[in-house]
Coordinates of C-alpha atoms and ligand atoms in Angstrom, one line a residue:
M1 CA -0.4 -1.2 27.7
E2 CA 0.7 2.3 27.3
E3 CA 0.6 4.5 30.4
Y4 CA -0.5 7.7 28.9
T5 CA -3.7 8.7 27.2
I6 CA -3.8 10.1 23.7
A7 CA -6.3 12.1 21.6
A8 CA -6.6 13.3 18.0
I9 CA -9.2 14.6 15.6
A10 CA -10.0 11.5 13.5
T11 CA -12.0 13.2 10.7
P12 CA -10.3 15.1 7.8
P13 CA -9.7 18.9 8.1
G14 CA -12.4 21.1 6.8
V15 CA -16.0 21.8 7.5
G16 CA -18.4 18.8 7.8
A17 CA -21.6 17.7 9.5
I18 CA -19.7 16.2 12.3
S19 CA -16.1 15.7 13.4
I20 CA -14.9 13.0 15.6
I21 CA -12.3 13.2 18.3
R22 CA -10.8 10.0 19.5
V23 CA -9.3 9.4 23.0
S24 CA -7.6 6.2 24.1
G25 CA -5.6 5.2 27.1
P26 CA -6.0 4.5 30.9
D27 CA -7.2 8.0 31.8
T28 CA -9.9 8.2 29.1
L29 CA -13.0 7.6 31.2
R30 CA -11.8 9.8 34.1
V31 CA -11.0 12.7 31.8
A32 CA -14.3 12.2 29.9
D33 CA -16.2 12.6 33.2
L34 CA -14.4 15.9 33.7
I35 CA -15.4 17.5 30.5
F36 CA -18.8 15.8 29.8
K37 CA -22.1 16.5 31.4
G38 CA -24.9 14.2 30.5
R39 CA -27.5 11.9 32.2
N40 CA -24.9 9.3 32.9
K41 CA -21.3 9.5 33.9
I42 CA -19.0 8.1 31.2
S43 CA -17.0 6.2 33.7
E44 CA -20.1 4.4 34.9
S45 CA -21.3 3.5 31.4
D46 CA -21.2 0.2 29.8
S47 CA -18.9 -0.5 26.8
H48 CA -20.4 0.1 23.4
T49 CA -23.0 2.7 24.5
I50 CA -23.5 6.2 23.2
H51 CA -24.3 9.2 25.4
Y52 CA -25.8 12.6 24.6
G53 CA -24.7 15.6 26.6
K54 CA -22.7 18.8 26.8
L55 CA -18.9 19.3 26.6
L56 CA -17.8 21.9 29.1
S57 CA -14.6 23.9 29.4
Q58 CA -12.8 24.1 32.7
M59 CA -14.5 27.5 33.2
G60 CA -17.9 25.7 32.9
D61 CA -18.8 27.2 29.4
T62 CA -20.6 24.9 27.0
I63 CA -18.3 24.1 24.1
D64 CA -20.7 21.9 22.1
D65 CA -23.6 19.4 22.3
V66 CA -22.0 16.0 21.7
L67 CA -22.4 12.3 21.4
I68 CA -19.8 10.2 23.2
S69 CA -19.3 6.5 22.3
V70 CA -17.7 4.4 25.0
F71 CA -15.4 1.4 24.4
R72 CA -14.0 -0.3 27.4
S73 CA -10.7 -2.2 27.4
P74 CA -10.1 -4.8 26.0
N75 CA -13.1 -4.5 23.5
S76 CA -11.9 -1.4 21.7
Y77 CA -9.9 -0.7 18.6
T78 CA -6.8 -0.1 20.6
G79 CA -7.6 -2.6 23.3
E80 CA -7.6 0.3 25.8
D81 CA -10.4 2.3 27.3
S82 CA -11.5 4.6 24.5
V83 CA -14.1 7.2 23.7
E84 CA -15.1 8.8 20.4
I85 CA -16.6 12.3 20.7
N86 CA -18.9 13.3 17.9
I87 CA -19.0 17.1 17.7
H88 CA -20.4 19.6 15.2
G89 CA -18.1 19.6 12.3
S90 CA -16.1 22.7 12.9
Q91 CA -12.3 22.7 13.1
Y92 CA -12.6 25.4 15.7
I93 CA -14.7 23.3 18.1
A94 CA -12.5 20.3 17.4
K95 CA -9.5 22.4 18.5
L96 CA -11.3 23.6 21.7
V97 CA -12.1 20.0 22.6
L98 CA -8.5 18.9 22.1
Q99 CA -7.3 21.8 24.2
E100 CA -9.6 20.8 27.1
L101 CA -8.3 17.2 26.8
I102 CA -4.7 18.4 26.9
K103 CA -5.5 20.6 29.9
N104 CA -6.6 17.4 31.7
G105 CA -3.3 15.6 30.9
V106 CA -4.1 13.9 27.6
S107 CA -1.3 13.9 24.9
L108 CA -1.7 14.6 21.2
A109 CA -1.5 11.3 19.3
E110 CA 1.2 10.7 16.7
P111 CA 0.3 9.5 13.2
G112 CA -1.0 5.9 13.4
E113 CA -0.7 5.8 17.2
F114 CA -4.1 4.3 17.7
T115 CA -3.4 1.5 15.3
K116 CA 0.1 1.1 16.7
R117 CA -1.5 0.5 20.2
A118 CA -4.0 -1.9 18.6
F119 CA -1.0 -3.8 17.3
L120 CA 1.0 -3.7 20.5
N121 CA -2.0 -4.9 22.4
G122 CA -2.5 -7.8 20.1
R123 CA -5.7 -6.6 18.5
L124 CA -4.1 -6.8 15.0
D125 CA -0.9 -8.3 13.7
L126 CA 1.4 -6.1 11.6
T127 CA 0.1 -7.1 8.2
Q128 CA -3.4 -6.2 9.4
A129 CA -2.2 -2.9 10.8
E130 CA -0.7 -2.1 7.5
A131 CA -3.9 -3.1 5.8
V132 CA -5.8 -0.5 7.9
A133 CA -3.8 2.2 6.1
D134 CA -4.4 0.6 2.8
V135 CA -8.2 0.4 3.4
I136 CA -8.2 4.1 4.2
R137 CA -6.2 4.9 1.1
S138 CA -8.1 2.7 -1.3
S139 CA -9.8 4.4 -4.1
T140 CA -10.9 1.6 -6.4
E141 CA -12.8 -1.7 -6.1
V142 CA -9.6 -3.7 -6.6
S143 CA -7.5 -1.8 -4.2
L144 CA -10.2 -2.0 -1.5
R145 CA -10.6 -5.8 -2.1
G146 CA -6.9 -6.3 -1.7
A147 CA -6.7 -4.3 1.5
R148 CA -9.8 -6.1 2.9
N149 CA -8.2 -9.5 2.3
Q150 CA -5.2 -8.5 4.2
L151 CA -7.2 -6.9 7.0
D152 CA -9.3 -10.1 7.2
G153 CA -6.0 -11.9 7.9
L154 CA -5.5 -13.9 4.6
L155 CA -1.8 -13.0 4.5
S156 CA -1.4 -13.4 8.3
Q157 CA -2.8 -16.9 8.2
K158 CA -0.7 -18.0 5.3
V159 CA 2.5 -16.6 6.8
S160 CA 1.7 -18.0 10.3
G161 CA 1.1 -21.4 8.8
L162 CA 4.5 -21.4 7.1
R163 CA 6.1 -20.1 10.2
S164 CA 4.7 -22.9 12.4
S165 CA 5.8 -25.5 9.9
L166 CA 9.3 -24.1 10.2
V167 CA 9.1 -24.0 14.0
N168 CA 8.2 -27.7 13.9
L169 CA 11.0 -28.6 11.6
S170 CA 13.6 -26.7 13.6
S171 CA 12.4 -28.2 16.9
F172 CA 12.9 -31.7 15.5
V173 CA 16.3 -30.9 14.4
E174 CA 17.2 -29.2 17.7
L175 CA 15.9 -32.1 19.6
E176 CA 18.3 -34.3 17.8
L177 CA 21.1 -32.1 18.9
D178 CA 20.2 -32.8 22.5
F179 CA 20.4 -36.5 21.8
S180 CA 23.5 -36.2 19.7
E181 CA 25.3 -39.1 21.3
E182 CA 22.7 -41.5 20.3
D183 CA 22.6 -40.4 16.6
T184 CA 18.8 -40.3 16.7
Q185 CA 16.8 -38.8 13.9
F186 CA 13.4 -37.3 14.9
I187 CA 12.7 -36.4 11.4
K188 CA 13.9 -38.4 8.4
R189 CA 16.2 -36.4 6.1
D190 CA 14.1 -37.0 3.0
K191 CA 11.0 -35.9 4.9
L192 CA 12.9 -32.7 6.0
A193 CA 14.0 -32.0 2.5
A194 CA 10.5 -32.5 1.2
E195 CA 9.1 -30.1 3.8
I196 CA 11.7 -27.5 3.0
D197 CA 10.8 -27.8 -0.7
R198 CA 7.1 -27.4 0.1
I199 CA 7.7 -24.2 2.1
L200 CA 10.0 -22.9 -0.5
S201 CA 7.4 -23.3 -3.2
E202 CA 4.8 -21.6 -1.0
I203 CA 7.1 -18.7 -0.4
D204 CA 7.8 -18.5 -4.2
S205 CA 4.0 -18.4 -4.8
L206 CA 3.7 -15.5 -2.4
L207 CA 6.6 -13.6 -3.9
G208 CA 4.9 -14.1 -7.2
T209 CA 1.9 -12.1 -6.1
Y210 CA 3.9 -9.0 -5.4
T211 CA 3.5 -7.2 -8.7
F212 CA -0.2 -7.9 -8.7
G213 CA -0.5 -6.8 -5.1
R214 CA 1.5 -3.6 -5.6
I215 CA -0.4 -2.7 -8.7
T216 CA -3.8 -3.3 -7.1
R217 CA -2.8 -1.3 -4.1
D218 CA -0.9 1.6 -5.6
G219 CA -2.1 1.6 -9.2
V220 CA -0.2 1.5 -12.5
N221 CA 2.1 4.3 -13.5
I222 CA 1.7 4.9 -17.2
A223 CA 4.0 7.4 -19.0
I224 CA 2.8 8.8 -22.4
V225 CA 5.8 9.8 -24.6
G226 CA 6.4 10.4 -28.3
Q227 CA 7.3 13.1 -30.8
P228 CA 5.6 16.5 -30.5
N229 CA 2.1 16.8 -31.9
V230 CA 1.4 13.1 -32.3
G231 CA -1.6 13.4 -30.0
K232 CA -0.3 12.4 -26.5
S233 CA -2.4 15.0 -24.7
S234 CA -5.4 14.3 -26.9
L235 CA -5.2 10.6 -25.9
L236 CA -5.0 11.6 -22.2
N237 CA -8.1 13.8 -22.6
Y238 CA -10.0 11.0 -24.4
I239 CA -9.2 8.5 -21.6
L240 CA -10.1 11.0 -18.9
K241 CA -13.3 12.0 -20.8
E242 CA -12.4 15.6 -20.1
S243 CA -10.3 18.3 -21.7
R244 CA -7.6 18.2 -19.0
A245 CA -4.5 19.0 -21.1
I246 CA -4.1 21.7 -23.6
V247 CA -4.2 20.4 -27.2
S248 CA -3.1 22.3 -30.2
H249 CA -1.8 21.9 -33.7
L250 CA 1.5 23.6 -32.6
P251 CA 4.3 21.2 -31.7
G252 CA 5.6 21.5 -28.1
T253 CA 2.3 22.4 -26.5
T254 CA 2.8 20.3 -23.4
R255 CA 5.9 21.3 -21.4
D256 CA 5.2 20.1 -17.9
V257 CA 4.2 16.6 -16.9
I258 CA 0.4 16.3 -16.4
R259 CA -0.6 13.6 -13.9
E260 CA -4.1 12.3 -13.7
E261 CA -5.7 9.3 -12.3
V262 CA -8.5 7.2 -13.7
S263 CA -10.0 3.9 -12.5
I264 CA -10.3 1.3 -15.3
D265 CA -11.8 -2.1 -14.5
G266 CA -11.3 -1.3 -10.8
I267 CA -7.6 -0.6 -11.3
L268 CA -6.1 2.8 -10.6
M269 CA -4.3 4.1 -13.7
K270 CA -1.9 7.0 -13.1
L271 CA -1.3 8.6 -16.4
Y272 CA 1.6 11.0 -17.1
D273 CA 1.2 13.1 -20.2
T274 CA 4.7 14.5 -21.0
A275 CA 6.5 16.8 -23.3
G276 CA 8.1 13.7 -24.9
I277 CA 11.7 12.9 -25.2
R278 CA 13.8 14.6 -27.9
H279 CA 16.6 17.1 -28.3
S280 CA 15.9 20.7 -27.6
E281 CA 17.8 23.8 -26.9
D282 CA 14.9 25.7 -25.4
E283 CA 15.4 26.0 -21.7
I284 CA 11.8 25.3 -20.6
E285 CA 11.5 22.5 -23.1
K286 CA 14.7 21.0 -21.8
E287 CA 13.3 21.0 -18.3
G288 CA 10.1 19.4 -19.6
I289 CA 12.0 16.7 -21.3
Q290 CA 14.0 16.0 -18.2
R291 CA 10.6 15.6 -16.4
S292 CA 9.4 13.2 -19.1
R293 CA 12.5 11.1 -18.4
E294 CA 11.6 10.9 -14.7
S295 CA 8.1 9.7 -15.6
V296 CA 9.6 7.0 -17.8
K297 CA 11.9 6.0 -15.0
N298 CA 9.0 5.5 -12.6
A299 CA 6.6 3.9 -15.1
D300 CA 5.2 0.4 -15.1
I301 CA 4.1 0.9 -18.7
V302 CA 5.4 3.4 -21.2
M303 CA 3.1 4.3 -24.1
V304 CA 5.1 5.4 -27.1
I305 CA 2.7 7.4 -29.3
G306 CA 3.4 7.9 -33.0
D307 CA 1.0 9.2 -35.6
V308 CA 0.2 8.1 -39.1
Q309 CA 2.1 11.1 -40.6
Q310 CA 5.3 10.8 -38.7
G311 CA 5.4 7.2 -37.5
F312 CA 7.9 6.5 -34.7
S313 CA 11.4 7.7 -34.0
D314 CA 13.6 4.7 -33.3
E315 CA 15.9 6.5 -30.9
I316 CA 13.1 6.8 -28.3
F317 CA 13.0 3.0 -27.7
G318 CA 16.7 2.9 -26.9
E319 CA 16.3 5.8 -24.5
I320 CA 13.3 4.2 -22.7
N321 CA 15.2 0.9 -22.4
Y322 CA 18.2 2.8 -20.9
L323 CA 16.0 4.7 -18.4
N324 CA 13.8 1.8 -17.3
K325 CA 14.5 -1.8 -18.1
S326 CA 11.5 -3.3 -16.4
A327 CA 8.7 -1.2 -17.9
S328 CA 6.4 -2.7 -20.5
V329 CA 6.6 -0.6 -23.7
L330 CA 3.4 -0.2 -25.8
K331 CA 3.7 1.2 -29.3
V332 CA 0.6 3.1 -30.2
L333 CA -0.2 4.6 -33.6
N334 CA -2.6 7.5 -33.3
K335 CA -4.7 9.5 -35.8
I336 CA -5.8 6.4 -37.6
D337 CA -8.9 8.3 -38.6
L338 CA -6.7 10.3 -41.0
E339 CA -5.3 7.2 -42.7
A340 CA -6.9 4.0 -41.8
S341 CA -4.8 2.1 -44.3
S342 CA -1.5 3.3 -42.9
K343 CA 1.2 0.6 -43.5
I344 CA 3.2 1.5 -40.4
S345 CA 3.6 -1.8 -38.5
V346 CA 2.2 -1.6 -35.0
D347 CA -0.1 -3.6 -32.7
N348 CA -2.1 -0.7 -31.4
R349 CA -4.0 1.6 -33.7
V350 CA -6.1 4.3 -32.2
S351 CA -7.7 7.7 -32.9
A352 CA -7.8 10.1 -30.0
K353 CA -10.2 12.0 -32.0
T354 CA -12.9 9.4 -32.6
G355 CA -11.9 7.0 -29.8
F356 CA -11.3 4.1 -32.2
G357 CA -9.1 1.5 -30.5
V358 CA -8.8 3.2 -27.1
D359 CA -10.9 0.7 -25.1
N360 CA -8.8 -2.1 -26.5
L361 CA -5.7 -0.3 -25.6
L362 CA -6.9 0.2 -22.0
K363 CA -7.8 -3.5 -21.7
K364 CA -4.4 -4.4 -22.9
M365 CA -2.8 -2.1 -20.3
T366 CA -4.7 -3.6 -17.4
K367 CA -3.7 -7.1 -18.6
L368 CA -0.1 -6.0 -19.0
A369 CA 0.0 -4.4 -15.5
L370 CA -1.5 -7.3 -13.7
G371 CA 0.5 -10.0 -15.5
T372 CA -0.9 -13.3 -16.5
S373 CA -1.4 -14.8 -13.1
S374 CA -4.9 -15.1 -11.9
F375 CA -5.6 -15.0 -8.2
T376 CA -8.8 -15.9 -6.5
E377 CA -10.5 -14.1 -3.6
K378 CA -8.9 -16.6 -1.3
T379 CA -5.3 -16.1 -2.4
A380 CA -3.0 -14.5 0.1
I381 CA -1.3 -11.6 -1.7
I382 CA 1.6 -9.4 -0.7
S383 CA 1.6 -5.8 -1.7
S384 CA 4.4 -4.1 0.1
I385 CA 8.2 -4.2 -0.4
R386 CA 8.6 -4.9 3.3
H387 CA 6.7 -8.2 2.9
Y388 CA 8.7 -8.9 -0.3
N389 CA 12.1 -8.4 1.4
C390 CA 11.2 -10.5 4.4
L391 CA 10.0 -13.4 2.2
E392 CA 13.2 -13.1 0.1
S393 CA 15.3 -13.4 3.2
A394 CA 13.2 -16.4 4.5
K395 CA 13.8 -18.0 1.1
I396 CA 17.6 -17.5 1.1
N397 CA 17.8 -19.0 4.6
L398 CA 15.8 -22.0 3.5
L399 CA 18.0 -22.5 0.5
N400 CA 20.9 -22.5 2.8
A401 CA 19.2 -25.1 5.0
K402 CA 18.6 -27.2 1.9
E403 CA 22.2 -26.9 0.9
S404 CA 23.4 -28.0 4.3
L405 CA 21.1 -30.9 4.2
E406 CA 22.3 -32.0 0.8
K407 CA 25.9 -31.7 2.0
K408 CA 24.9 -33.9 5.0
M409 CA 26.2 -31.2 7.4
S410 CA 25.4 -31.4 11.1
G411 CA 22.0 -30.5 12.4
E412 CA 23.3 -27.3 14.0
F413 CA 23.8 -25.6 10.6
I414 CA 20.4 -26.7 9.4
S415 CA 18.6 -25.5 12.6
V416 CA 20.2 -22.1 12.4
D417 CA 19.0 -21.5 8.9
L418 CA 15.6 -22.8 9.7
R419 CA 15.4 -20.5 12.7
N420 CA 16.6 -17.5 10.6
S421 CA 14.0 -18.2 8.0
E422 CA 11.3 -18.5 10.6
Q423 CA 12.4 -15.1 12.1
S424 CA 12.0 -13.4 8.7
L425 CA 8.5 -14.7 8.4
A426 CA 7.8 -13.6 12.0
E427 CA 8.9 -10.1 11.0
I428 CA 6.1 -9.9 8.4
I429 CA 3.4 -10.5 10.9
G430 CA 5.2 -8.5 13.6
V431 CA 6.0 -11.3 16.1
V432 CA 9.5 -9.8 16.1
T433 CA 9.9 -6.1 15.3
S434 CA 12.2 -3.3 15.9
E435 CA 11.2 0.2 16.8
D436 CA 12.5 1.3 13.4
I437 CA 10.2 -1.0 11.5
L438 CA 7.2 0.2 13.6
N439 CA 8.0 3.9 13.2
N440 CA 8.4 3.4 9.5
I441 CA 5.0 1.7 9.2
F442 CA 3.0 3.9 11.5
S443 CA 4.5 7.3 10.6
K444 CA 2.7 6.8 7.2
F445 CA -0.7 6.7 8.8
C446 CA -3.0 9.7 9.3
I447 CA -3.2 11.3 12.7
G448 CA -6.3 9.9 14.5
K449 CA -6.0 6.4 13.0
Ligands
LIG1 N1 -7.3 13.7 -36.9 C1 -6.7 13.6 -35.7 N2 -6.1 14.6 -35.1 C2 -5.6 14.4 -33.8 C3 -5.7 13.1 -33.2 N3 -5.1 13.2 -32.0 C4 -4.6 14.5 -31.9 N4 -4.9 15.2 -33.0 C5 -4.5 16.6 -33.3 O1 -3.1 16.6 -33.3 C6 -2.7 17.9 -32.8 C7 -1.7 17.7 -31.6 O2 -2.4 17.1 -30.6 P1 -1.9 17.1 -29.1 O3 -2.7 16.2 -28.3 O4 -1.6 18.5 -28.6 O5 -0.5 16.4 -29.3 P2 0.8 16.2 -28.3 O6 1.4 14.9 -28.7 O7 0.3 16.3 -26.9 O8 1.7 17.4 -28.7 P3 2.8 18.1 -27.8 O9 2.2 18.4 -26.4 O10 3.0 19.4 -28.5 O11 4.0 17.2 -27.7 C8 -3.9 18.6 -32.4 O12 -4.3 19.5 -33.4 C9 -5.0 17.5 -32.2 O13 -6.3 18.0 -32.5 C10 -6.4 12.1 -33.9 O14 -6.6 11.0 -33.4 N5 -6.9 12.3 -35.1
LIG2 MG1 0.7 17.5 -25.4

């Protein structure tokens, strides 16, 4: 348990009906008594009760009428004594309340510090703590569902299960080392090999969920490129159902990258309408084209737009491949309303003017982004590069163990690899962590969470 008490405004900046100030730590109830005047003393109140009263400054002036919710250790979010103070939703009042708390020895919380304490006090494991941030950030049905699954512990359970299997295996092997003179085998070598294979294949399945998890959590980056005037901005506008980007018959209308988000089938699509990629001597256009390249580099999907009059320029495909090898490239022929019988060979024919083919195109993109794998509600899914890297390292160590086993090497080698693999899994759920890992995770949180 931390020794000091922290506070933060937990609601977003701005004016609202109410704001909430969170306080957590050993001094919480004592300090609450000092600033709150109601029918009951906060320090004498039961956990999970709400109290109406006045918040007073040290001078005895009323700051606001408030409601205070009391959560006593260990049954609080952080596991510590905590209160949540509901005030009228003024930033000014919120600041006054924070000042009173600070005068009474409370510290300002760092980003994510409440959740960090919840983790350190064993209320959540690390994947669940990460999921809290994902739940807060979620903006589509799919991203929320993914975050919920992780918060509910689906990934934790899966990883913990694999980890205990590894602990079992390595304890058997280590036990043999203690009895080395007798040449005993506590686990038959073929059984050990089969178990390692089983765990390896489970790890592979988890690794295989990464693209899906990342896309459902962060959305799909889609760059829209092509020759000037082919209708890139018109297509963006059609998809957004609003006239977001300037459209004109003059080539070179779009110079900057225009980024917009839209949720399609519950998946967040981040669309980047660009100036396209071509040669230009104009300084502003050159900068725009450079920005288009950046969008292509970061894209999961690159939509190359051509139109029935100009078709496609072949160079662009080479350039895309050079900039980004892993993106899926979709060739889209626009303005099909002008020439429905166009002979240009292409899978996707659309009209940004009439909307013909656009729904199909969007369906195709969600499929492309998510890949072919189908996961059920009960599948554990990884969505962060941290999980991916830990699993990779667990896998490499297991492959080493397997190799040692095949080469009939002594149990010492096998047990070291099994232990290392187990440690990598432990890192995912936070059984072993370093301050760096924790800082990295929690610094991305909002203050007050
Ligand atoms: N008939 C027809 N005209 C279209 C269609 N899509 C776009 N246009 C027209 O084509 C012209 C160029 O459209 P934009 O959307 O500005 O094209 P762009 O690719 O963004 O062009 P730049 O930003 O200059 O690179 C405009 O006059 C649009 O009205 C379409 O599907 N059918
Ligand atoms: Mg444009």
